[in-house]
Amino acid sequence: DTAVSQTPKYLVTQMGNDKSIKCEQNLGHDTMYWYKQDSKKFLKIMFSYNNKELIINETVPNRFSPKSPDKAHLNLHINSLELGDSAVYFCASSRWSTPNYGYTFGSGTRLTVV
Amino acid sequence: EDKVVQSPLSLVVHEGDTVTLNCSYEVTNFRSLLWYKQEKKAPTFLFMLTSSGIEKKSGRLSSILDKKELFSILNITATQTGDSAVYLCAVQGGSEKLVFGKGMKLTVNP
């Protein structure tokens, strides 16, 4: 069974559209993350939720809004998509009580804005 | 299905020790293997390896790839407490997306 699953795996959409990426984990972790991978393979954290509460909110456009309906889910909604939003987005999860250990990443969602 | 396996999952050493982290992989249409160091938030990029047998070095860290045996190692010599972190291995295959291992937690004690 997939531990951290993201859907969709690929997303091609036009500028100006609104889209969502979903993430679910079945590991019993209490903390979930969204990362954006840039063209140089650097991973930049965007958001983190612990027990459904936002704990990390890096400087990202307001067009990006995370939503965590429960500990096992963290979705990413993007409004008014722009060309520069094209990237691979990774979801990850971990246990807050054991920081810096046991990160599990999803397989990524490749977003292409045309 | 693409897969990345790291070993050991955790390691505790004393300052000055040398450690070797292992990463084995199965991936379709291999493109590159990457090592990251994760301390708090986002992983920090360390190395990207694409060719077998060519060692990449940065200070006390070095890494090498064996594309025949499908593995890579990350060496850290003269470890320091600041090396304590989770080290992630990731592989890029034909889909161009990264597949991550679960990470290896290194603890360096004074």
Short mmCIF file of C-alpha atoms in Angstrom, two decimals:
data_model
loop_
_atom_site.label_atom_id
_atom_site.label_comp_id
_atom_site.label_asym_id
_atom_site.label_seq_id
_atom_site.Cartn_x
_atom_site.Cartn_y
_atom_site.Cartn_z
CA ASP A 1 0.00 0.00 0.00
CA THR A 2 1.25 3.45 -0.87
CA ALA A 3 2.25 5.34 2.28
CA VAL A 4 1.96 8.89 0.91
CA SER A 5 -0.14 9.21 -2.20
CA GLN A 6 -0.62 12.29 -4.31
CA THR A 7 -3.15 12.84 -7.04
CA PRO A 8 -2.94 13.58 -9.83
CA LYS A 9 0.57 12.51 -10.85
CA TYR A 10 0.51 14.80 -13.85
CA LEU A 11 -1.47 17.97 -14.38
CA VAL A 12 -1.46 20.11 -17.51
CA THR A 13 -3.59 23.21 -17.41
CA GLN A 14 -3.93 26.66 -18.91
CA MET A 15 -2.91 29.92 -17.30
CA GLY A 16 -5.59 31.43 -15.16
CA ASN A 17 -7.20 28.16 -14.18
CA ASP A 18 -7.71 26.95 -10.60
CA LYS A 19 -6.49 23.48 -9.69
CA SER A 20 -6.03 21.27 -6.64
CA ILE A 21 -3.52 18.59 -5.74
CA LYS A 22 -4.49 16.06 -3.12
CA CYS A 23 -2.28 14.23 -0.64
CA GLU A 24 -3.10 11.40 1.71
CA GLN A 25 -0.92 9.40 4.10
CA ASN A 26 -1.73 6.16 5.86
CA LEU A 27 1.28 6.08 8.17
CA GLY A 28 -0.40 7.59 11.20
CA HIS A 29 1.91 10.62 10.98
CA ASP A 30 0.69 13.85 12.48
CA THR A 31 2.63 16.31 10.33
CA MET A 32 2.35 16.86 6.61
CA TYR A 33 4.24 19.10 4.19
CA TRP A 34 4.13 20.54 0.72
CA TYR A 35 7.40 21.12 -1.13
CA LYS A 36 8.07 22.67 -4.51
CA GLN A 37 10.96 21.29 -6.52
CA ASP A 38 12.55 23.84 -8.79
CA SER A 39 14.41 23.26 -12.02
CA LYS A 40 17.71 22.82 -10.17
CA LYS A 41 16.26 20.00 -8.09
CA PHE A 42 16.19 22.10 -4.94
CA LEU A 43 13.27 21.36 -2.66
CA LYS A 44 11.59 24.38 -1.13
CA ILE A 45 9.09 23.96 1.66
CA MET A 46 5.80 25.74 1.16
CA PHE A 47 3.55 24.67 4.02
CA SER A 48 3.42 22.31 6.96
CA TYR A 49 0.48 21.20 9.04
CA ASN A 50 0.63 19.49 12.41
CA ASN A 51 -2.62 17.94 13.60
CA LYS A 52 -4.53 20.02 11.08
CA GLU A 53 -2.91 23.27 12.24
CA LEU A 54 -0.70 25.36 9.99
CA ILE A 55 2.80 25.54 11.49
CA ILE A 56 4.98 26.53 8.56
CA ASN A 57 3.88 29.04 5.96
CA GLU A 58 6.79 30.11 3.83
CA THR A 59 6.64 33.04 1.47
CA VAL A 60 4.48 31.77 -1.34
CA PRO A 61 1.88 33.67 -3.37
CA ASN A 62 -1.55 33.97 -1.83
CA ARG A 63 -2.83 32.03 -4.80
CA PHE A 64 -1.58 28.90 -3.03
CA SER A 65 -3.85 27.74 -0.23
CA PRO A 66 -3.39 24.52 1.73
CA LYS A 67 -6.26 22.73 3.36
CA SER A 68 -6.04 19.94 5.92
CA PRO A 69 -9.42 18.35 6.64
CA ASP A 70 -7.81 15.81 8.95
CA LYS A 71 -4.37 14.56 9.99
CA ALA A 72 -4.18 12.15 7.08
CA HIS A 73 -4.88 14.67 4.33
CA LEU A 74 -3.24 17.86 3.11
CA ASN A 75 -4.50 19.34 -0.13
CA LEU A 76 -3.01 22.20 -2.11
CA HIS A 77 -5.28 24.54 -4.04
CA ILE A 78 -3.82 26.96 -6.55
CA ASN A 79 -5.79 29.87 -7.98
CA SER A 80 -5.10 31.77 -11.17
CA LEU A 81 -2.27 29.53 -12.27
CA GLU A 82 0.78 31.19 -13.83
CA LEU A 83 3.52 29.84 -16.06
CA GLY A 84 6.01 30.07 -13.20
CA ASP A 85 3.95 27.65 -11.15
CA SER A 86 5.10 24.84 -13.41
CA ALA A 87 7.13 22.50 -11.21
CA VAL A 88 6.97 19.22 -9.39
CA TYR A 89 5.15 19.42 -6.06
CA PHE A 90 5.93 16.88 -3.36
CA CYS A 91 3.85 15.99 -0.36
CA ALA A 92 5.57 14.46 2.67
CA SER A 93 4.70 13.37 6.18
CA SER A 94 6.48 12.73 9.46
CA ARG A 95 5.94 12.41 13.20
CA TRP A 96 6.21 15.71 15.03
CA SER A 97 7.45 13.99 18.16
CA THR A 98 10.52 12.70 16.33
CA PRO A 99 11.70 15.72 14.39
CA ASN A 100 14.07 15.27 11.49
CA TYR A 101 13.33 11.58 11.31
CA GLY A 102 11.16 9.37 9.21
CA TYR A 103 10.14 11.71 6.44
CA THR A 104 8.13 9.90 3.81
CA PHE A 105 7.68 11.59 0.47
CA GLY A 106 4.93 11.11 -2.05
CA SER A 107 5.74 10.44 -5.68
CA GLY A 108 5.22 14.02 -6.73
CA THR A 109 2.81 15.87 -8.99
CA ARG A 110 4.22 17.40 -12.14
CA LEU A 111 2.27 20.57 -12.84
CA THR A 112 2.62 22.13 -16.27
CA VAL A 113 0.98 25.46 -16.93
CA VAL A 114 0.61 26.39 -20.58
CA GLU B 1 7.69 0.44 -9.67
CA ASP B 2 10.63 2.73 -8.96
CA LYS B 3 12.15 2.15 -5.54
CA VAL B 4 14.89 3.65 -3.38
CA VAL B 5 16.17 1.90 -0.26
CA GLN B 6 18.51 3.52 2.22
CA SER B 7 20.53 1.78 4.90
CA PRO B 8 21.03 1.94 7.76
CA LEU B 9 17.90 3.80 8.79
CA SER B 10 19.67 5.35 11.74
CA LEU B 11 23.21 5.63 13.03
CA VAL B 12 24.80 7.07 16.15
CA VAL B 13 28.51 7.91 16.08
CA HIS B 14 31.04 10.02 17.95
CA GLU B 15 32.66 13.15 16.64
CA GLY B 16 35.61 12.32 14.44
CA ASP B 17 34.20 9.02 13.19
CA THR B 18 33.77 8.30 9.50
CA VAL B 19 30.35 7.14 8.32
CA THR B 20 29.11 5.56 5.11
CA LEU B 21 25.49 5.85 4.03
CA ASN B 22 24.09 3.45 1.47
CA CYS B 23 21.42 3.93 -1.15
CA SER B 24 20.23 1.24 -3.53
CA TYR B 25 17.65 1.79 -6.22
CA GLU B 26 15.48 0.27 -8.89
CA VAL B 27 14.30 2.75 -11.47
CA THR B 28 13.25 2.74 -15.07
CA ASN B 29 15.45 4.81 -17.39
CA PHE B 30 17.81 6.09 -14.73
CA ARG B 31 18.82 9.73 -15.12
CA SER B 32 20.43 10.79 -11.86
CA LEU B 33 20.79 10.11 -8.15
CA LEU B 34 20.68 12.92 -5.63
CA TRP B 35 21.67 13.23 -1.99
CA TYR B 36 20.03 15.72 0.36
CA LYS B 37 20.62 16.70 3.97
CA GLN B 38 17.54 17.54 5.96
CA GLU B 39 17.82 19.29 9.31
CA LYS B 40 14.66 21.28 9.85
CA LYS B 41 12.58 22.31 6.91
CA ALA B 42 13.42 21.60 3.33
CA PRO B 43 16.22 19.24 2.41
CA THR B 44 19.51 20.83 1.41
CA PHE B 45 20.96 19.62 -1.85
CA LEU B 46 24.34 17.88 -1.53
CA PHE B 47 25.22 16.00 -4.71
CA MET B 48 23.82 14.89 -8.02
CA LEU B 49 25.40 11.84 -9.61
CA THR B 50 24.86 10.70 -13.16
CA SER B 51 27.98 8.73 -14.09
CA SER B 52 29.42 5.61 -12.51
CA GLY B 53 32.73 5.70 -10.73
CA ILE B 54 33.18 9.45 -10.62
CA GLU B 55 33.49 10.66 -7.04
CA LYS B 56 31.92 13.96 -6.12
CA LYS B 57 33.45 15.74 -3.18
CA SER B 58 32.51 18.70 -1.04
CA GLY B 59 34.64 19.23 2.02
CA ARG B 60 34.31 16.22 4.29
CA LEU B 61 31.49 14.76 2.20
CA SER B 62 31.93 12.61 -0.85
CA SER B 63 29.69 10.38 -2.91
CA ILE B 64 30.00 7.87 -5.69
CA LEU B 65 27.59 6.01 -7.92
CA ASP B 66 27.68 2.45 -9.24
CA LYS B 67 25.18 2.15 -12.06
CA LYS B 68 25.97 -1.50 -12.63
CA GLU B 69 25.18 -2.55 -9.07
CA LEU B 70 22.51 0.15 -8.71
CA PHE B 71 23.72 1.86 -5.58
CA SER B 72 25.43 4.93 -4.25
CA ILE B 73 27.30 5.71 -1.06
CA LEU B 74 27.70 8.95 0.80
CA ASN B 75 30.80 9.23 2.98
CA ILE B 76 31.31 11.72 5.76
CA THR B 77 34.77 11.86 7.30
CA ALA B 78 35.75 13.45 10.62
CA THR B 79 32.09 13.84 11.57
CA GLN B 80 30.97 16.85 13.58
CA THR B 81 27.84 17.42 15.65
CA GLY B 82 26.60 19.70 12.88
CA ASP B 83 26.43 16.69 10.60
CA SER B 84 23.52 15.35 12.66
CA ALA B 85 20.56 15.28 10.30
CA VAL B 86 18.47 13.05 8.11
CA TYR B 87 20.17 12.20 4.83
CA LEU B 88 17.86 11.57 1.92
CA CYS B 89 18.65 9.72 -1.28
CA ALA B 90 16.49 10.29 -4.34
CA VAL B 91 16.57 8.96 -7.86
CA GLN B 92 15.30 10.52 -11.03
CA GLY B 93 14.01 8.12 -13.63
CA GLY B 94 12.28 8.36 -16.93
CA SER B 95 9.36 10.31 -15.54
CA GLU B 96 11.79 13.04 -14.42
CA LYS B 97 10.26 13.09 -10.99
CA LEU B 98 12.27 12.26 -7.91
CA VAL B 99 11.67 9.04 -5.98
CA PHE B 100 12.85 9.38 -2.41
CA GLY B 101 14.17 6.85 0.07
CA LYS B 102 12.94 7.04 3.65
CA GLY B 103 16.05 8.78 4.85
CA MET B 104 18.84 7.89 7.27
CA LYS B 105 19.02 9.61 10.62
CA LEU B 106 22.59 10.38 11.63
CA THR B 107 23.34 11.44 15.18
CA VAL B 108 26.85 12.64 15.95
CA ASN B 109 27.60 12.85 19.66
CA PRO B 110 30.35 15.05 21.11
#
